[in-house]
Short mmCIF file of C-alpha atoms in Angstrom, two decimals:
data_model
loop_
_atom_site.label_atom_id
_atom_site.label_comp_id
_atom_site.label_asym_id
_atom_site.label_seq_id
_atom_site.Cartn_x
_atom_site.Cartn_y
_atom_site.Cartn_z
CA UNK A 569 -11.66 -2.85 29.04
CA UNK A 570 -9.76 -0.25 26.29
CA UNK A 571 -9.89 -0.33 22.37
CA UNK A 572 -7.95 2.76 20.71
CA UNK A 573 -8.08 3.09 16.95
CA UNK A 574 -5.51 5.23 15.50
CA UNK A 575 -5.53 6.69 12.15
CA UNK A 576 -3.85 9.29 10.08
CA UNK A 577 -6.55 11.95 10.71
CA UNK A 578 -6.98 11.24 14.12
CA UNK A 579 -7.86 8.50 16.85
CA UNK A 580 -10.36 7.50 19.75
CA UNK A 581 -10.62 5.38 22.55
CA UNK A 582 -13.63 3.13 23.82
CA UNK A 583 -13.89 2.41 27.50
CA UNK A 584 -16.13 -0.39 28.19
CA UNK A 585 -17.57 -2.79 31.11
CA UNK A 586 -15.63 -5.88 30.65
CA UNK A 587 -18.77 -7.69 31.86
CA UNK A 588 -21.99 -6.09 29.82
CA UNK A 589 -22.89 -6.96 26.20
CA UNK A 590 -20.82 -5.62 23.32
CA UNK A 591 -21.14 -1.72 22.89
CA UNK A 592 -22.83 -1.50 26.49
CA UNK A 593 -21.70 0.85 28.74
CA UNK A 594 -19.47 2.64 26.31
CA UNK A 595 -17.27 5.78 26.73
CA UNK A 596 -15.28 7.42 24.01
CA UNK A 597 -12.81 9.50 23.82
CA UNK A 598 -11.10 11.26 20.59
CA UNK A 599 -7.16 11.99 20.09
CA UNK A 600 -4.91 13.44 17.92
CA UNK A 601 -3.38 11.83 14.27
CA UNK A 602 -0.80 10.28 13.80
CA UNK A 603 2.53 12.21 12.62
CA UNK A 604 5.06 10.77 10.74
CA UNK A 605 8.74 12.35 11.51
CA UNK A 606 12.21 11.16 10.89
CA UNK A 607 12.45 9.40 14.07
CA UNK A 608 9.47 7.59 12.86
CA UNK A 609 5.26 7.32 13.44
CA UNK A 610 3.90 8.96 16.54
CA UNK A 611 1.27 6.22 16.78
CA UNK A 612 2.70 4.32 20.50
CA UNK A 613 2.69 8.10 21.80
CA UNK A 614 -0.40 9.18 20.60
CA UNK A 615 -1.62 5.55 22.32
CA UNK A 616 -0.32 6.29 25.63
CA UNK A 617 -1.93 9.42 25.69
CA UNK A 618 -5.16 8.27 24.99
CA UNK A 619 -4.44 5.54 27.98
CA UNK A 620 -4.18 7.52 29.98
CA UNK A 621 -7.28 9.95 29.15
CA UNK A 622 -9.57 6.64 29.29
CA UNK A 623 -8.67 5.93 32.74
CA UNK A 624 -9.35 9.80 34.19
CA UNK A 625 -12.76 9.39 31.89
CA UNK A 626 -13.53 5.76 32.95
CA UNK A 627 -13.27 6.75 36.41
CA UNK A 628 -15.22 10.16 36.11
CA UNK A 629 -17.95 7.81 34.07
CA UNK A 630 -17.99 5.85 37.18
CA UNK A 631 -18.29 8.25 39.66
CA UNK A 632 -21.44 10.02 37.64
CA UNK A 633 -23.13 6.88 37.51
CA UNK A 634 -23.03 6.70 41.03
CA UNK A 635 -19.80 5.86 42.64
CA UNK A 636 -18.96 7.12 45.94
CA UNK A 637 -16.54 9.89 45.81
CA UNK A 638 -13.29 9.04 46.27
CA UNK A 639 -13.72 5.34 45.22
CA UNK A 640 -11.05 3.52 43.17
CA UNK A 641 -11.37 4.05 39.75
CA UNK A 642 -12.32 0.80 37.87
CA UNK A 643 -9.38 -1.28 36.90
CA UNK A 644 -8.88 -1.69 33.16
CA UNK A 645 -8.68 -5.55 32.45
CA UNK A 646 -6.65 -5.10 29.20
CA UNK A 647 -5.49 -2.92 26.26
CA UNK A 648 -5.80 -3.66 22.16
CA UNK A 649 -4.25 -0.76 19.73
CA UNK A 650 -5.46 -0.72 16.43
CA UNK A 651 -2.74 1.48 14.59
CA UNK A 652 -2.12 2.62 11.12
CA UNK A 653 1.99 2.26 10.04
CA UNK A 654 2.88 -0.41 12.83
CA UNK A 655 4.51 -2.79 11.02
CA UNK A 656 6.74 -0.56 8.90
CA UNK A 657 7.05 2.45 10.98
CA UNK A 658 7.69 1.55 14.46
CA UNK A 659 10.81 0.39 14.54
CA UNK A 660 10.26 -2.55 17.21
CA UNK A 661 6.24 -2.39 18.29
CA UNK A 662 6.54 -5.16 20.96
CA UNK A 663 9.54 -2.75 23.17
CA UNK A 664 6.65 -0.40 23.82
CA UNK A 665 3.95 -2.59 25.30
CA UNK A 666 5.66 -2.67 28.96
CA UNK A 667 5.94 1.35 29.12
CA UNK A 668 1.98 1.03 27.94
CA UNK A 669 1.08 -1.50 30.25
CA UNK A 670 2.67 0.58 32.78
CA UNK A 671 0.35 3.46 31.36
CA UNK A 672 -2.64 1.06 31.54
CA UNK A 673 -2.43 0.37 35.41
CA UNK A 674 -0.62 -3.20 34.53
CA UNK A 675 -3.08 -4.16 32.35
CA UNK A 676 -2.07 -6.45 29.43
CA UNK A 677 -1.66 -4.51 25.81
CA UNK A 678 -1.83 -6.05 22.35
CA UNK A 679 -1.05 -3.68 19.24
CA UNK A 680 -2.47 -4.75 15.93
CA UNK A 681 -2.29 -3.35 12.80
CA UNK A 682 -5.29 -0.99 11.80
CA UNK A 683 -5.97 -4.07 9.04
CA UNK A 684 -6.73 -6.29 12.27
CA UNK A 685 -8.81 -4.77 13.98
CA UNK A 686 -10.49 -3.16 10.97
CA UNK A 687 -11.21 -6.88 10.05
CA UNK A 688 -12.61 -7.73 13.48
CA UNK A 689 -14.56 -4.93 13.48
CA UNK A 690 -16.09 -5.76 10.10
CA UNK A 691 -16.77 -9.33 10.28
CA UNK A 692 -16.67 -9.70 13.94
CA UNK A 693 -13.95 -12.46 14.11
CA UNK A 694 -15.29 -14.66 11.11
CA UNK A 695 -12.97 -15.55 8.45
CA UNK A 696 -12.78 -13.43 5.23
CA UNK A 697 -10.77 -10.25 3.82
CA UNK A 698 -11.40 -6.72 4.88
CA UNK A 699 -10.02 -3.73 3.46
CA UNK A 700 -10.03 -0.59 5.73
CA UNK A 701 -9.69 2.70 3.63
CA UNK A 702 -9.40 6.23 5.54
CA UNK A 703 -6.19 8.03 4.90
CA UNK A 704 -4.58 5.20 3.67
CA UNK A 705 -5.62 1.77 2.44
CA UNK A 706 -4.67 -1.91 3.86
CA UNK A 707 -6.89 -5.10 3.68
CA UNK A 708 -6.63 -8.24 5.47
CA UNK A 709 -7.54 -11.77 4.40
CA UNK A 710 -7.54 -14.02 7.49
CA UNK A 711 -8.86 -16.74 9.71
CA UNK A 712 -7.04 -15.20 12.93
CA UNK A 713 -5.23 -18.15 12.80
CA UNK A 714 -3.46 -19.98 10.27
CA UNK A 715 -3.42 -17.42 7.30
CA UNK A 716 -2.80 -13.80 6.78
CA UNK A 717 -2.51 -11.98 3.40
CA UNK A 718 -2.21 -8.30 3.89
CA UNK A 719 -2.62 -6.49 0.72
CA UNK A 720 -1.38 -2.45 0.53
CA UNK A 721 -0.78 -0.32 3.26
CA UNK A 722 2.31 0.96 2.19
CA UNK A 723 1.82 4.38 2.28
CA UNK A 724 1.01 7.06 0.14
CA UNK A 725 4.61 7.77 -1.71
CA UNK A 726 3.94 5.06 -3.64
CA UNK A 727 0.93 2.86 -2.42
CA UNK A 728 -2.72 3.37 -0.74
CA UNK A 729 -4.10 2.79 -3.58
CA UNK A 730 -7.69 4.69 -3.80
CA UNK A 731 -7.46 5.90 -0.18
CA UNK A 732 -8.30 9.38 0.62
CA UNK A 733 -4.74 10.73 0.43
CA UNK A 734 -4.44 9.12 -3.00
CA UNK A 735 -7.23 11.26 -3.98
CA UNK A 736 -6.40 13.95 -2.32
CA UNK A 737 -2.82 13.56 -5.24
CA UNK A 738 -5.33 12.65 -7.43
CA UNK A 739 -6.54 15.88 -7.47
CA UNK A 740 -4.07 17.95 -6.95
CA UNK A 741 -2.05 16.35 -10.08
CA UNK A 742 -5.07 17.49 -11.99
CA UNK A 743 -5.05 21.00 -10.34
CA UNK A 744 -1.70 21.55 -10.92
CA UNK A 745 -2.49 20.37 -14.61
CA UNK A 746 -5.15 22.82 -15.00
CA UNK A 747 -2.75 25.47 -13.52
CA UNK A 748 0.10 25.21 -16.07
CA UNK A 749 -2.86 24.96 -19.00
CA UNK A 750 -2.24 21.45 -19.66
CA UNK A 751 -5.79 20.11 -18.88
CA UNK A 752 -8.82 22.71 -18.85
CA UNK A 753 -10.67 20.59 -17.51
CA UNK A 754 -9.80 21.08 -13.92
CA UNK A 755 -10.42 23.87 -13.30
CA UNK A 756 -12.80 23.37 -11.02
CA UNK A 757 -9.83 21.08 -8.75
CA UNK A 758 -7.88 23.96 -9.20
CA UNK A 759 -10.19 26.64 -7.65
CA UNK A 760 -10.74 23.98 -5.00
CA UNK A 761 -6.90 22.99 -3.86
CA UNK A 762 -6.42 27.30 -4.36
CA UNK A 763 -8.93 27.81 -1.69
CA UNK A 764 -8.03 25.30 0.70
CA UNK A 765 -4.27 25.97 0.55
CA UNK A 766 -3.53 28.90 -1.37
CA UNK A 767 -1.93 30.00 -4.30
CA UNK A 768 -0.41 27.30 -6.48
CA UNK A 769 3.41 28.20 -6.23
CA UNK A 770 2.89 27.39 -2.56
CA UNK A 771 1.92 23.86 -2.55
CA UNK A 772 5.31 22.64 -2.33
CA UNK A 773 6.49 24.59 0.97
CA UNK A 774 3.47 23.54 2.44
CA UNK A 775 2.93 20.12 2.08
CA UNK A 776 6.53 18.34 1.59
CA UNK A 777 7.71 20.37 4.43
CA UNK A 778 4.77 18.32 6.46
CA UNK A 779 4.95 15.78 9.10
CA UNK A 780 1.16 15.21 8.85
CA UNK A 781 1.67 15.16 5.29
CA UNK A 782 -0.76 11.90 4.61
CA UNK A 783 -3.57 13.76 6.75
CA UNK A 784 -3.65 17.05 4.49
CA UNK A 785 -3.10 15.15 1.39
CA UNK A 786 -6.79 13.77 2.96
CA UNK A 787 -8.58 16.61 3.76
CA UNK A 788 -8.43 17.55 -0.14
CA UNK A 789 -10.71 14.13 -0.80
CA UNK A 790 -13.42 15.85 0.75
CA UNK A 791 -12.72 18.56 -2.00
CA UNK A 792 -12.28 16.05 -4.57
CA UNK A 793 -15.55 14.00 -3.91
CA UNK A 794 -17.59 17.06 -3.04
CA UNK A 795 -17.25 17.91 -6.44
CA UNK A 796 -17.99 14.35 -8.06
CA UNK A 797 -20.87 14.73 -6.54
CA UNK A 798 -21.93 17.82 -8.66
CA UNK A 799 -20.83 16.01 -11.88
CA UNK A 800 -17.99 17.42 -12.26
CA UNK A 801 -16.19 14.74 -14.78
CA UNK A 802 -12.51 15.20 -13.63
CA UNK A 803 -13.39 14.29 -9.71
CA UNK A 804 -15.98 11.66 -10.85
CA UNK A 805 -12.99 9.80 -13.09
CA UNK A 806 -10.78 10.05 -9.87
CA UNK A 807 -13.28 8.58 -7.40
CA UNK A 808 -14.44 6.04 -9.70
CA UNK A 809 -10.77 4.89 -10.40
CA UNK A 810 -10.66 5.35 -6.58
CA UNK A 811 -13.30 2.74 -5.80
CA UNK A 812 -11.77 0.08 -8.11
CA UNK A 813 -8.70 0.50 -7.09
CA UNK A 814 -9.81 -0.49 -3.75
CA UNK A 815 -11.80 -3.52 -4.58
CA UNK A 816 -8.95 -4.92 -6.98
CA UNK A 817 -6.84 -4.86 -3.45
CA UNK A 818 -9.91 -6.42 -1.37
CA UNK A 819 -9.95 -9.13 -4.31
CA UNK A 820 -6.46 -9.42 -3.89
CA UNK A 821 -6.59 -10.28 0.19
CA UNK A 822 -8.87 -12.76 -0.60
CA UNK A 823 -6.68 -15.86 0.22
CA UNK A 824 -8.19 -18.91 -2.23
CA UNK A 825 -8.02 -21.08 1.57
CA UNK A 826 -10.57 -18.24 2.65
CA UNK A 827 -14.35 -18.18 2.08
CA UNK A 828 -15.34 -15.69 -0.37
CA UNK A 829 -16.41 -12.98 1.93
CA UNK A 830 -15.72 -9.59 2.25
CA UNK A 831 -16.14 -6.33 3.51
CA UNK A 832 -14.96 -2.74 3.24
CA UNK A 833 -15.11 -0.39 6.25
CA UNK A 834 -13.29 3.35 6.75
CA UNK A 835 -14.26 7.09 5.47
CA UNK A 836 -14.12 6.43 2.41
CA UNK A 837 -16.92 4.76 1.59
CA UNK A 838 -18.80 7.82 2.76
CA UNK A 839 -17.99 9.89 0.21
CA UNK A 840 -20.37 9.79 -2.43
CA UNK A 841 -22.00 7.52 -5.63
CA UNK A 842 -18.85 7.38 -7.77
CA UNK A 843 -16.83 5.46 -5.38
CA UNK A 844 -19.05 3.03 -4.06
CA UNK A 845 -20.61 1.80 -7.81
CA UNK A 846 -17.34 1.99 -9.14
CA UNK A 847 -15.90 -0.13 -6.30
CA UNK A 848 -19.35 -2.56 -6.18
CA UNK A 849 -18.97 -2.79 -10.12
CA UNK A 850 -15.29 -3.81 -9.94
CA UNK A 851 -15.62 -5.94 -7.42
CA UNK A 852 -18.60 -8.56 -8.94
CA UNK A 853 -15.86 -8.71 -11.72
CA UNK A 854 -13.11 -9.33 -10.54
CA UNK A 855 -14.43 -12.04 -7.57
CA UNK A 856 -17.87 -12.79 -8.92
CA UNK A 857 -17.98 -15.61 -6.80
CA UNK A 858 -17.81 -13.46 -3.61
CA UNK A 859 -20.02 -11.74 -1.26
CA UNK A 860 -19.69 -8.05 -0.29
CA UNK A 861 -21.32 -8.12 3.33
CA UNK A 862 -22.18 -5.17 5.57
CA UNK A 863 -19.82 -4.85 8.19
CA UNK A 864 -20.50 -5.44 11.27
CA UNK A 865 -18.80 -2.45 13.03
CA UNK A 866 -15.88 0.16 12.35
CA UNK A 867 -11.95 -0.54 13.76
CA UNK A 868 -12.83 0.98 16.82
CA UNK A 869 -15.59 -1.86 17.78
CA UNK A 870 -12.85 -4.58 16.20
CA UNK A 871 -10.41 -2.69 18.49
CA UNK A 872 -12.69 -3.85 21.50
CA UNK A 873 -13.20 -6.91 20.35
CA UNK A 874 -9.52 -7.68 20.71
CA UNK A 875 -9.42 -6.11 24.42
CA UNK A 876 -11.78 -8.20 25.39
CA UNK A 877 -10.12 -11.52 23.74
CA UNK A 878 -6.71 -10.55 25.53
CA UNK A 879 -8.62 -9.71 28.52
CA UNK A 880 -10.42 -13.13 28.70
CA UNK A 881 -7.31 -15.00 27.57
CA UNK A 882 -8.45 -15.61 24.15
CA UNK A 883 -4.97 -14.30 23.15
CA UNK A 884 -2.29 -15.50 24.41
CA UNK A 885 0.74 -14.70 22.14
CA UNK A 886 1.16 -12.38 19.28
CA UNK A 887 1.31 -12.98 15.11
CA UNK A 888 4.00 -10.60 14.27
CA UNK A 889 3.62 -8.45 12.27
CA UNK A 890 0.13 -8.26 12.81
CA UNK A 891 -0.28 -8.61 16.13
CA UNK A 892 2.42 -8.05 19.43
CA UNK A 893 1.16 -9.31 22.80
#
């Protein structure tokens, strides 16, 4: 089976035997990030590329494990793809499923928004709410049957609160304030931004014209979080605000009909204590009767779980705009 996770700063695929234990014999393949242009998202093109590479990797792995030269490559039993922007930046995801299935040798294919595969990875199929925070930020509260509550994930122009792209934007806003002499306290962020992007007057030309603008902004989040860890006051404020905003998004996804169980996944959760402490404090304040659980796995694990469900007949139909089958 093949699980694929596609995000704003990169993508990964996991090939795994259907008849083994979860995670056993897994082969990982790295891929490119999504870009967004006037034609929409490149997510499905990235997915097709990863499917083709995964088929080759599976064949090579089987041969390396003792398969006879020239033997038939392992058959892909099912493919599940979790991708950012499927619900809003891909005109009609279901129209691409046939081509993706062809690329996978005729295997059944499921497409899911990244929040769903993050949910399956973090809670392993149990009901509750999960927030995924990487380049963007999106939460999903669901029981995977009747309740589907999405919060966030509308893109870095006017949402993705607390995400890496949001942090990068806030860092650049502070740097511009310092450059213009409006906030001398942000001089460290100005220096970091100039080191990464060059002189401030060149920033609009570099950023406004790029298809991967979200990923570039998210890259600057690493500088902001690094300065926060060193105690830079403006950076600490940005990271703490990000943690609070992500907690608000997660709590909003806790539908009253769901168990009060929640988790957070994504790279921003590894960005340092300013973010994580603010996140936990805000969650406890906003949802004192709910529990934060340690995620069972990452979004890629959720894609593999979904592929297994598809392979054994556990997912026979889609549930747009969350899942297309």
